CSV table of C-alpha atoms and ligand atoms in Angstrom, one decimal:
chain,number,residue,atom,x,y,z
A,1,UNK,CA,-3.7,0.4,-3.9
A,2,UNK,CA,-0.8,-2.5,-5.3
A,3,UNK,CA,-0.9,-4.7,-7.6
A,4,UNK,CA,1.3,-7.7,-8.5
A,5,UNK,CA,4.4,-7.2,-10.3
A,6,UNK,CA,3.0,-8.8,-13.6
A,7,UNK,CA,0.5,-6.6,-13.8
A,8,UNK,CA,2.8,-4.2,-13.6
A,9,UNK,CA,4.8,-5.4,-15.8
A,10,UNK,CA,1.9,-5.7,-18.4
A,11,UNK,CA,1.3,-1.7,-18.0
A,12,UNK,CA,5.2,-1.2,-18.4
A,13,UNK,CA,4.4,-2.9,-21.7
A,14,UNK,CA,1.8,-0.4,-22.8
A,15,UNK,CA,3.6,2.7,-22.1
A,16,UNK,CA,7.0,1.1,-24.0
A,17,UNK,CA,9.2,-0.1,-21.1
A,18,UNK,CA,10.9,-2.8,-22.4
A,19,UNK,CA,10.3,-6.0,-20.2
A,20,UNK,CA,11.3,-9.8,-19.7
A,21,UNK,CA,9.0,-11.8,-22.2
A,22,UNK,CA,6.9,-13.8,-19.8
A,23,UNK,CA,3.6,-15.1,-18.3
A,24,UNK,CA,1.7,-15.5,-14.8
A,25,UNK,CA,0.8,-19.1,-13.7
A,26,UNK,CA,-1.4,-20.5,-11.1
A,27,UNK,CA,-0.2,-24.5,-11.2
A,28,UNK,CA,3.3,-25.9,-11.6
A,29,UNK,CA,2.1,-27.2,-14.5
A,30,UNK,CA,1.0,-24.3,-16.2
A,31,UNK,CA,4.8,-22.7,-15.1
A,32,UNK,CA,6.3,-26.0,-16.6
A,33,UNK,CA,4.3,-25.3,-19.7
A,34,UNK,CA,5.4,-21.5,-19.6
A,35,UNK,CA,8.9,-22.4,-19.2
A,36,UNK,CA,8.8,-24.3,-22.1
A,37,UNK,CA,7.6,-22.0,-24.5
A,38,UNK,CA,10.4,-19.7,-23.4
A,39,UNK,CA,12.8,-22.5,-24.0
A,40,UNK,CA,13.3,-24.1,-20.8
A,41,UNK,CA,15.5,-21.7,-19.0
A,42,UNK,CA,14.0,-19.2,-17.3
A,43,UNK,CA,12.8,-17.1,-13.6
A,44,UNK,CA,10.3,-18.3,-11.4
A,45,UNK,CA,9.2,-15.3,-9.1
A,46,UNK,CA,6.8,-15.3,-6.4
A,47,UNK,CA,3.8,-12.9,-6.7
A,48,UNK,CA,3.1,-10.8,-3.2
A,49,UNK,CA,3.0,-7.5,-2.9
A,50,UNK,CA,5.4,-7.6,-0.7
A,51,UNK,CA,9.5,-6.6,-1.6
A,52,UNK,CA,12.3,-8.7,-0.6
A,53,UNK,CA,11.1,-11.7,-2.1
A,54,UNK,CA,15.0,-12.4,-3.8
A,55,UNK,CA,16.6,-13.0,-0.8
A,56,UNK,CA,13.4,-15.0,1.1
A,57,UNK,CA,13.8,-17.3,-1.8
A,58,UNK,CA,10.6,-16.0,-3.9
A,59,UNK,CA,12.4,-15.6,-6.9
A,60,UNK,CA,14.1,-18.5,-8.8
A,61,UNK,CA,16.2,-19.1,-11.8
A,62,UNK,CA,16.1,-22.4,-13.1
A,63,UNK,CA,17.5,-24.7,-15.7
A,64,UNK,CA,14.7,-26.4,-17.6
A,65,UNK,CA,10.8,-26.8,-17.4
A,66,UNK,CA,10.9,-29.4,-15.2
A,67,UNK,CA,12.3,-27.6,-12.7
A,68,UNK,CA,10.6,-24.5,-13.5
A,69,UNK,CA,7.5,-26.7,-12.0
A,70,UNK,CA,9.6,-28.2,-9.2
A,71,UNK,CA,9.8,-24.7,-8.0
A,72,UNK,CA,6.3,-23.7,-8.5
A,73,UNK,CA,5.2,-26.4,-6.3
A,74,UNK,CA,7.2,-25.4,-3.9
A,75,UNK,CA,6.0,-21.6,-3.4
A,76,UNK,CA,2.2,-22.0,-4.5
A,77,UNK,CA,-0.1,-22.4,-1.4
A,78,UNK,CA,2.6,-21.8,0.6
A,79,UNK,CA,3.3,-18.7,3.0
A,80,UNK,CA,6.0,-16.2,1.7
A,81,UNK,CA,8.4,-14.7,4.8
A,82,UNK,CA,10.0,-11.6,3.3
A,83,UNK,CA,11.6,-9.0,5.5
A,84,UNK,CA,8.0,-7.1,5.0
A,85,UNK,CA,5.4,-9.5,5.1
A,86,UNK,CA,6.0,-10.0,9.0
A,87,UNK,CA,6.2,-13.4,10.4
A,88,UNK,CA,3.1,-15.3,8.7
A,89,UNK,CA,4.4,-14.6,5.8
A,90,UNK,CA,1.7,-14.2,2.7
A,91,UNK,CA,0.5,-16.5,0.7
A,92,UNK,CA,1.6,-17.3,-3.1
A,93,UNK,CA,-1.2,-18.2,-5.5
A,94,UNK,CA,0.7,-17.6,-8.3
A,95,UNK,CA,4.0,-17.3,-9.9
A,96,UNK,CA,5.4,-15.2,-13.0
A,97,UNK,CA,8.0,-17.7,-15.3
A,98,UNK,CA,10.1,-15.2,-17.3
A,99,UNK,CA,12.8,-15.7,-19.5
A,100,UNK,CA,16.1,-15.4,-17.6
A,101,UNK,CA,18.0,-12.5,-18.1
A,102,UNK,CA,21.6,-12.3,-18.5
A,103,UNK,CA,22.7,-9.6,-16.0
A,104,UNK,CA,25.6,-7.0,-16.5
A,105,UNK,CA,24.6,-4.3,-13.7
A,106,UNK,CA,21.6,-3.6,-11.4
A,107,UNK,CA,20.5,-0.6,-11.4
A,108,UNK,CA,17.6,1.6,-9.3
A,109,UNK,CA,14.8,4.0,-10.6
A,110,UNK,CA,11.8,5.1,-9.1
A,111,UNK,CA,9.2,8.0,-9.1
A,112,UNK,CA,7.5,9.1,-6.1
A,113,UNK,CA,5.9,12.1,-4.7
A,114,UNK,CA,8.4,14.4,-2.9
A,115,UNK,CA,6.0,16.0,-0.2
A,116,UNK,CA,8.7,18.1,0.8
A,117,UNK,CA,9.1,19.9,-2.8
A,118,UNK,CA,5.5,18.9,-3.6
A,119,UNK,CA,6.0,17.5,-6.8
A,120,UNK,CA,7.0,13.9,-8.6
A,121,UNK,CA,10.8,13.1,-7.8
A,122,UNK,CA,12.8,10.8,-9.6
A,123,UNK,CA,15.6,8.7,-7.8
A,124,UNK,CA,17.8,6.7,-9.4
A,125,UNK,CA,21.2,5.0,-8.6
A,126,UNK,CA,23.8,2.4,-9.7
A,127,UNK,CA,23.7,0.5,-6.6
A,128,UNK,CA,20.2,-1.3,-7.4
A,129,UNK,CA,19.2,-4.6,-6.5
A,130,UNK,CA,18.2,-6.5,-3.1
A,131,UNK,CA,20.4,-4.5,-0.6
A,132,UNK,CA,19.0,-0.9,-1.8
A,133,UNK,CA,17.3,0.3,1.7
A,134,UNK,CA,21.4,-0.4,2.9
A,135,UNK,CA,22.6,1.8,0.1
A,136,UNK,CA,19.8,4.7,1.2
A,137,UNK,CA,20.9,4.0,4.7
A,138,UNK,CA,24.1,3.9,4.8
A,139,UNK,CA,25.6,5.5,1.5
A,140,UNK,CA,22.6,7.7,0.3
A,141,UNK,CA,24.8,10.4,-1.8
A,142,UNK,CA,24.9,7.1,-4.3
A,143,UNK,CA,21.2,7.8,-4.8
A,144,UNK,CA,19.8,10.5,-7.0
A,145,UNK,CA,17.3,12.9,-7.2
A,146,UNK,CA,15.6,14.8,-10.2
A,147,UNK,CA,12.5,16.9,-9.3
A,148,UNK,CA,10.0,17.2,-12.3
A,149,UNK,CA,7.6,19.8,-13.0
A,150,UNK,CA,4.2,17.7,-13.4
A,151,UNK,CA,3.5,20.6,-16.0
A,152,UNK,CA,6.5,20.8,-18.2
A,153,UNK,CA,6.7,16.7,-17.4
A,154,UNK,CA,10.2,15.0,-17.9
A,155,UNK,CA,12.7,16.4,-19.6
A,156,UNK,CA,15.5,14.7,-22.2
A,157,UNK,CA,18.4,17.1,-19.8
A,158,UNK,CA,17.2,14.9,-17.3
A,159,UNK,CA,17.0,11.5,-18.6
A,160,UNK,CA,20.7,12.9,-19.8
A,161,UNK,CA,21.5,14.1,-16.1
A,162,UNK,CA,20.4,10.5,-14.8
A,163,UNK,CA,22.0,8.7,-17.2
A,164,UNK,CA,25.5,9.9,-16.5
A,165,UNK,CA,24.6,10.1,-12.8
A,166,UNK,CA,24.2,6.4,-12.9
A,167,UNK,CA,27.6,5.3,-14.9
A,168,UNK,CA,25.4,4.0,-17.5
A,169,UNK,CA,27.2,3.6,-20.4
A,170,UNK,CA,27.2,6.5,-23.4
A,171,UNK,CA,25.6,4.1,-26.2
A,172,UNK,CA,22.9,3.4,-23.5
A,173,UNK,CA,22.1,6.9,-22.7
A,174,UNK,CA,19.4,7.1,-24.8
A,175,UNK,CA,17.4,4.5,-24.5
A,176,UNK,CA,17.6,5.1,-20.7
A,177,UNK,CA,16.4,8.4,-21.1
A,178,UNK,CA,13.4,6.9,-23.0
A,179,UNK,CA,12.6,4.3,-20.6
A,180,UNK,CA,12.9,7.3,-17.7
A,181,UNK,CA,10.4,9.0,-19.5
A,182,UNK,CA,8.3,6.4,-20.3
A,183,UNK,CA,8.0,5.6,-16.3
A,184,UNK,CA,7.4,9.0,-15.5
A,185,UNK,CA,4.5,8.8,-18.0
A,186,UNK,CA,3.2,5.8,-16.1
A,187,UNK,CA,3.2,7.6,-13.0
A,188,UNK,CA,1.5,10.5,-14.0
A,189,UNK,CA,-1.2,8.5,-16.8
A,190,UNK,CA,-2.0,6.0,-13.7
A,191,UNK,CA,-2.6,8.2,-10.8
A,192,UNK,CA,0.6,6.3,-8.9
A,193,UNK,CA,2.1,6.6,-5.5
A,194,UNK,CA,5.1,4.7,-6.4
A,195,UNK,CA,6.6,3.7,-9.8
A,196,UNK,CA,9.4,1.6,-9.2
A,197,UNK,CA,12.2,-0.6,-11.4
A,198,UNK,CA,14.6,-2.4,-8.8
A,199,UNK,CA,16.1,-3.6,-10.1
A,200,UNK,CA,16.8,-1.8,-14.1
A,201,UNK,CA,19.0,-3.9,-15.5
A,202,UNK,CA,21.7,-3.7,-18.4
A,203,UNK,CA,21.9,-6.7,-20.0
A,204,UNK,CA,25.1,-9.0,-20.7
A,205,UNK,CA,24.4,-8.2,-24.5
A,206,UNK,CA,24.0,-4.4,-23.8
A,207,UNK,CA,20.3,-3.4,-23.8
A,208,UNK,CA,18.1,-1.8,-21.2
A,209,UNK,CA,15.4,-4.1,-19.5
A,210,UNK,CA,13.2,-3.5,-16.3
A,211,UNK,CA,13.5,-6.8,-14.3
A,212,UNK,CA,11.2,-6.1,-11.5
A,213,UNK,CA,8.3,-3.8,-11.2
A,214,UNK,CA,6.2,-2.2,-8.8
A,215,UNK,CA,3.4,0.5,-8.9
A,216,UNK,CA,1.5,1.8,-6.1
A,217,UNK,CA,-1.5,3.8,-7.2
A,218,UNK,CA,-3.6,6.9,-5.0
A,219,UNK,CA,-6.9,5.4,-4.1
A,220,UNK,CA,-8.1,8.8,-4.3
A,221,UNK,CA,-8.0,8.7,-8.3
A,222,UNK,CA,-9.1,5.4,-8.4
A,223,UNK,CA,-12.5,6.8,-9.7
A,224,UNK,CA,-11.0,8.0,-13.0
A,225,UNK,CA,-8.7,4.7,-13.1
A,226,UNK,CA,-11.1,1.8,-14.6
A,227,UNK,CA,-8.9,-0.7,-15.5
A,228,UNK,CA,-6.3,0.0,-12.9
A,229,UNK,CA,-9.5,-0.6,-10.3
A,230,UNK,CA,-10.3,-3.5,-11.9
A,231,UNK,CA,-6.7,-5.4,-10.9
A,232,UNK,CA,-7.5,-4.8,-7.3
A,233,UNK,CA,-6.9,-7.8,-5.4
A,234,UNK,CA,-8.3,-8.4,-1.6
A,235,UNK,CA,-6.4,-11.2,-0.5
A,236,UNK,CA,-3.1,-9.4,0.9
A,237,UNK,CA,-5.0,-6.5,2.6
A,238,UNK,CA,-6.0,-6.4,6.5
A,239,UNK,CA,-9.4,-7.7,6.1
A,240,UNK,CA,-10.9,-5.2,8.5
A,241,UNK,CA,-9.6,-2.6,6.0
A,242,UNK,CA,-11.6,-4.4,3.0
A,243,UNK,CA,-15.1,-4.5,5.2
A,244,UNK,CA,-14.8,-0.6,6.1
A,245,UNK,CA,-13.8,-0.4,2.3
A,246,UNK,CA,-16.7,-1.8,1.3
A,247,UNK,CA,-19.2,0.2,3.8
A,248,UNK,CA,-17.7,3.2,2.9
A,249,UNK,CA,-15.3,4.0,6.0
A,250,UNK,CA,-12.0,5.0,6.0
A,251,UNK,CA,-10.4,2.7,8.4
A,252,UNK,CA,-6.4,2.3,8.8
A,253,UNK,CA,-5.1,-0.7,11.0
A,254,UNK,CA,-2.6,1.0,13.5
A,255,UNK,CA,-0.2,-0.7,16.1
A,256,UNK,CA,-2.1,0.8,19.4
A,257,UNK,CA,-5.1,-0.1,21.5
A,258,UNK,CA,-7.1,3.0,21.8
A,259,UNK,CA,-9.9,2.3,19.4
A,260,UNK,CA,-11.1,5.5,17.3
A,261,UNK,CA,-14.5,6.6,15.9
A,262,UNK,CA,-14.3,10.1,14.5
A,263,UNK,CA,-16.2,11.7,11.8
A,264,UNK,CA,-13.6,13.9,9.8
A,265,UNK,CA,-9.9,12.9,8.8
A,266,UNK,CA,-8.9,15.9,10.0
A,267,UNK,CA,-10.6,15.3,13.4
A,268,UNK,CA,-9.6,12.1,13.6
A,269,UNK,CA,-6.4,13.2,13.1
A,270,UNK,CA,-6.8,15.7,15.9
A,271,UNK,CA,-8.1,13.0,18.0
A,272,UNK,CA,-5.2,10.5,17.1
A,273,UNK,CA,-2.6,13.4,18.4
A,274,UNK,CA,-4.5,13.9,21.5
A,275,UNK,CA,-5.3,9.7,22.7
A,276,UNK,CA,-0.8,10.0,21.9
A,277,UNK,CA,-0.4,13.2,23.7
A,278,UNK,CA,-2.8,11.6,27.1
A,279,UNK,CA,0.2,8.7,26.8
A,280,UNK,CA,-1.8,5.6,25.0
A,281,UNK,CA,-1.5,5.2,21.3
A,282,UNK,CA,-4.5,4.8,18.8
A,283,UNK,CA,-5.2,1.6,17.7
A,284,UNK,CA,-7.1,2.9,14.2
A,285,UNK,CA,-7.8,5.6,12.0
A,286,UNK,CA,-11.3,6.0,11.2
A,287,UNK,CA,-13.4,8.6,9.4
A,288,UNK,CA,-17.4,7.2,8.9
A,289,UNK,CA,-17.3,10.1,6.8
A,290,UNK,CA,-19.7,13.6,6.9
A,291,UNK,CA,-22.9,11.8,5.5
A,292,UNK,CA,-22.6,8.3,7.0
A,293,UNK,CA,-25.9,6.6,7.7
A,294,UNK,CA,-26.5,5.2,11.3
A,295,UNK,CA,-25.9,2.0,9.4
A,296,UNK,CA,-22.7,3.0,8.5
A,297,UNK,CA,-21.6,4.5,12.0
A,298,UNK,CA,-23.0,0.6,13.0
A,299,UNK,CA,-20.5,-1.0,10.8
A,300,UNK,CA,-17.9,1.3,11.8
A,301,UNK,CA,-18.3,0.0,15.5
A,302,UNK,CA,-18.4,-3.1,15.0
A,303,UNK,CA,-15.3,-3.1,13.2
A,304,UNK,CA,-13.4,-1.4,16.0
A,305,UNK,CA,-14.7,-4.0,18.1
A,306,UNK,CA,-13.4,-6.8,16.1
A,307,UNK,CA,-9.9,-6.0,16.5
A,308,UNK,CA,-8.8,-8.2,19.4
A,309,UNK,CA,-6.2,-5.0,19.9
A,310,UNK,CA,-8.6,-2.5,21.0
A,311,UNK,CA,-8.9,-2.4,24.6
A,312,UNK,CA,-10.9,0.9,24.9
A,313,UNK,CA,-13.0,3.1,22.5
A,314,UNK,CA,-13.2,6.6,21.7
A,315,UNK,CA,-16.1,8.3,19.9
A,316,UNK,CA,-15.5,12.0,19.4
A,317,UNK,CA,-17.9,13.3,17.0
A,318,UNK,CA,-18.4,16.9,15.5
A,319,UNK,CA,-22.6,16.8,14.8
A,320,UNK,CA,-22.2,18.9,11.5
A,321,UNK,CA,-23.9,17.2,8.4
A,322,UNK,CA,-23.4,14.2,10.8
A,323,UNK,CA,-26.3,14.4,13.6
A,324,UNK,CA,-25.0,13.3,17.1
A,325,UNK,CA,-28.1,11.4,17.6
A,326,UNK,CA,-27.4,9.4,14.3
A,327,UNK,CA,-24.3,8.2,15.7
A,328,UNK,CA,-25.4,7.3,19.2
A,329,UNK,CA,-28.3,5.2,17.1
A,330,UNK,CA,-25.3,3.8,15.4
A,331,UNK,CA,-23.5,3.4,18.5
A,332,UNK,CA,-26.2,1.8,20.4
A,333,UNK,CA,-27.4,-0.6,17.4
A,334,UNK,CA,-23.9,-2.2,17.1
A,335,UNK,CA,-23.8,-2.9,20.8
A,336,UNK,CA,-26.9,-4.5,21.1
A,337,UNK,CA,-25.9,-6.4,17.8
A,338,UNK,CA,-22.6,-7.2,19.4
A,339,UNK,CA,-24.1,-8.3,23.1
A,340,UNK,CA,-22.6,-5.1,24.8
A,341,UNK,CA,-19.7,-3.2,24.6
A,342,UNK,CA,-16.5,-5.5,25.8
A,343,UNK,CA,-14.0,-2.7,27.0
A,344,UNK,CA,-14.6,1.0,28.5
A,345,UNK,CA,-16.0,4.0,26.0
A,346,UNK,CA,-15.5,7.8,26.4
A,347,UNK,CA,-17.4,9.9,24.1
A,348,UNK,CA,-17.1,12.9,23.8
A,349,UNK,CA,-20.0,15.0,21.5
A,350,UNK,CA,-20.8,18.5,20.1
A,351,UNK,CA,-22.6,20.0,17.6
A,352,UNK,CA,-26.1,19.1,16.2
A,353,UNK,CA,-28.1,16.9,18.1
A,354,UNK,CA,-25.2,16.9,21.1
A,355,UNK,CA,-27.9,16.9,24.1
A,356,UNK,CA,-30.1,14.4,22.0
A,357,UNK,CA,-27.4,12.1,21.5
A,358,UNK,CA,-25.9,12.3,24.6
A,359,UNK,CA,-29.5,11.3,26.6
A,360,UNK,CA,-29.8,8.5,23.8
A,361,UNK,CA,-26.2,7.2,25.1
A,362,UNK,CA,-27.1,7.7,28.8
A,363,UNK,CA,-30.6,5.8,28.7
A,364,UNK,CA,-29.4,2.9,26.3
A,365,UNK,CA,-27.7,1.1,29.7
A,366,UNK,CA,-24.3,1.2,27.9
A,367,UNK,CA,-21.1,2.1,30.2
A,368,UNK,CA,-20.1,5.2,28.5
A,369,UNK,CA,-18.1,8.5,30.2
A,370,UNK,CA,-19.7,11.1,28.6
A,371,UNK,CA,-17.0,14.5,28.0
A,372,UNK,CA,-17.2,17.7,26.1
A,373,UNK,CA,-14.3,18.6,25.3
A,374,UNK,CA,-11.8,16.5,23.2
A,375,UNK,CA,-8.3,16.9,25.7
A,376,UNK,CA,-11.1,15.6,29.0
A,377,UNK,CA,-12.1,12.7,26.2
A,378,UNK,CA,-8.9,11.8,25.5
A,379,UNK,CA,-7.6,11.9,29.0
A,380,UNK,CA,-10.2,9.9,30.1
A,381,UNK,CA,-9.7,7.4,28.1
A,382,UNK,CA,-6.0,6.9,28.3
A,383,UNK,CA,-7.3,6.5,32.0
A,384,UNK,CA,-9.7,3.9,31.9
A,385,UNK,CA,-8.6,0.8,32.8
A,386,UNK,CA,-9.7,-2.7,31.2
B,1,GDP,P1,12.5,-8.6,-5.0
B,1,GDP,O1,13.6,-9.1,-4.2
B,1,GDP,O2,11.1,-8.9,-4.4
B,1,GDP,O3,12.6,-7.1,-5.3
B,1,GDP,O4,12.5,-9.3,-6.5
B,1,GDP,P2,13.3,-8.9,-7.8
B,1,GDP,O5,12.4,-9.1,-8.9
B,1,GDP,O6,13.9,-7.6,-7.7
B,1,GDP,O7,14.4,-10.0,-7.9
B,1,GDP,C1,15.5,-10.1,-6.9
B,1,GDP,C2,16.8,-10.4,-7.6
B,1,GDP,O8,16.7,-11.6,-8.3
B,1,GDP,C3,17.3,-9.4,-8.6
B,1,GDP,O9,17.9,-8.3,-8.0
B,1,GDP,C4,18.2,-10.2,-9.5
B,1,GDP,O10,19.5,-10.2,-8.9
B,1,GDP,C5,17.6,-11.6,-9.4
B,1,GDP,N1,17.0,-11.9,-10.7
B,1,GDP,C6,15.7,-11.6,-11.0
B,1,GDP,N2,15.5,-12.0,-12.3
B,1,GDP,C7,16.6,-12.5,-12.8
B,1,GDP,C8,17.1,-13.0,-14.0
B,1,GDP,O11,16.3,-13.1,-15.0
B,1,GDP,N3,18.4,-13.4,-14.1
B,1,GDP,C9,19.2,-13.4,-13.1
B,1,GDP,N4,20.5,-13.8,-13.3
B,1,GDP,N5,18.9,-12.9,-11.9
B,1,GDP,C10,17.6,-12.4,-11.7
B,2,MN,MN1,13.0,-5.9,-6.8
């Protein structure tokens, strides 16, 4: 889950990050009012979730309130293009008006997982600002790494370690090192994926100040994250991805065309590998789960279907908790919902139920191939033809 980089900003707050004073606004006139209070100079930024918004022209300093609103006008309502938002660009519905910051250096400093070491990383580096993928492309010695022990936490050798790593000045090192550990608290405290400052500035008159923020948490600990649940925000996510949220399916939009109903994320990852290995390339993830409902495997369908992508479906299902005749009622219910089934289907079923699901599938009139084991499904599929 993301949220919006005042928000973020709001939690840096909390755990002591020092911050630009400012506020979020959904009118020019409320950003014109904002702007004002902060003395009429300030930075109007775009709020996306999506990075890149400097050089796409989302963020803005200006001179006075007026045109403080004379930007805002122009970004609300309007599409965003940013180098990730692809080309329809997202749209703004509201800005953050900060006080304008004085800028010495731009720095970089993030926390992430490291899958590789399996535990939280921090990177940091003195080249921070807009052009930091270049500078872990093309130069990435100038980025650094600190591994941290998510028992013994962050350590004040480390903030140290960064500190000098970075060129940040000696009378600085210290409240860097604080404002390292304080993000590293974030990250653990709020269950995040990503903790990010790019870029950490020092100022003209010589302080420490995060200037942009961004958090990505783990869904997975989302359950013991109230308040960070509570900033979710639908509006930027695929919205196929918010209706399996909301039945209970994990569904991921992928770039292919083979559509996927598996019950398992491992299986479905199993399956994924084998519709690749067969030569096609899947146009989902999706896991109805171990429990699901026939409701549920319903919903599921019918969100495959909905992707004007998919131009062929896979069902592999392992009956376990998960009957084979639930799914095939599932199945069968969403195509007679839908009108019939718009593209070829190969399923492939074993497990409880299997023969009972699979004489549910053949009597229901539906143009399914029927295979038993998963390579022959998968196969088969890449083979069918539109
Ligand atoms: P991003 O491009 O989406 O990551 O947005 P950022 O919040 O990182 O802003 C992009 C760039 O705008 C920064 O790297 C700064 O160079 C510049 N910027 C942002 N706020 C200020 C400010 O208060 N003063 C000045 N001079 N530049 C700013
Ligand atoms: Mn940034």
């Amino acid at each position: 889950m993301k949220i919006h980089e005042y928000q973020a900003k709001a939690i840096f707050a909390q755990f002591g990050i020092p911050v630009p004073k400012g506020r979020v606004a959904a009118t020019p006139a409320e950003a014109r009012a904002i702007a004002q209070e902060l003395g009429g100079k300030a930075v109007v930024k775009a709020q996306v979730y999506a990075g890149g918004r400097g050089k796409a022209g989302g963020v803005k300093v200006v001179a006075s309130p007026q045109e403080a609103e004379q930007v805002a006008e122009r970004l609300l309502g309007k599409p965003l293009v940013t180098h990730q938002t692809g080309p329809q660009g997202v749209v703004v519905r509201r800005v953050l008006v900060e006080e304008a910051t004085a800028i010495q250096k731009e720095l970089y400093l993030s926390v992430v997982i490291d899958r590789a070491r399996q535990c939280p990383v921090m990177m940091a580096s003195e080249a921070g600002g807009v052009d930091i993928e270049e500078v872990a492309a093309k130069t990435p010695e100038k980025i650094l790494r600190q591994p941290i022990d998510p028992i013994a936490g962050f350590q004040l050798y480390m903030g140290r370690r960064l500190a000098a790593g970075m060129n940040i000045p000696a009378n600085l090192a210290r409240p860097a090192g604080a404002l390292m550990e304080s993000l590293y608290k974030v990250f653990s405290a709020r269950d995040c994926s990503l903790a990010e400052i790019n870029p950490l500035v020092i100022t003209a008159d010589g302080r420490v100040l995060a200037l942009d923020a961004k958090l990505n948490f783990d869904d997975n600990a989302l359950f013991r994250q109230a308040e960070v649940k509570g900033l979710q925000d639908y509006s930027e996510d695929d919205p196929l991805e918010v209706e399996a949220s909301k039945a209970g399916i994990t569904y991921i939009k992928l770039d292919g065309t083979v559509g996927c109903m598996v019950n398992g994320a491992g299986l479905a990852m199993a399956t994924m590998d084998a519709v690749l290995l067969m030569g096609a390339r899947p146009a989902n993830f999706l896991d109805v789960g171990g429990g699901a409902s026939h409701q549920q495997v319903q919903e599921a369908f019918k969100i495959i279907m909905k992707d004007p992508s998919v131009d062929r479906v896979l069902i592999n299902v392992f009956g376990g908790i998960l009957r084979c005749d639930i799914v095939a009622t599932g199945v069968i219910e969403a195509a007679r919902e839908l009108g019939g089934v718009r593209v070829p289907m190969v399923v492939r079923m074993q497990g409880t139920n299997r023969d009972e699901g699979k004489r549910m599938l053949a009597a229901s009139g539906l143009k399914v191939a029927l295979a038993d084991d998963l390579k022959e499904a998968a196969r088969a599929v890449v083979a069918a033809k539109k």
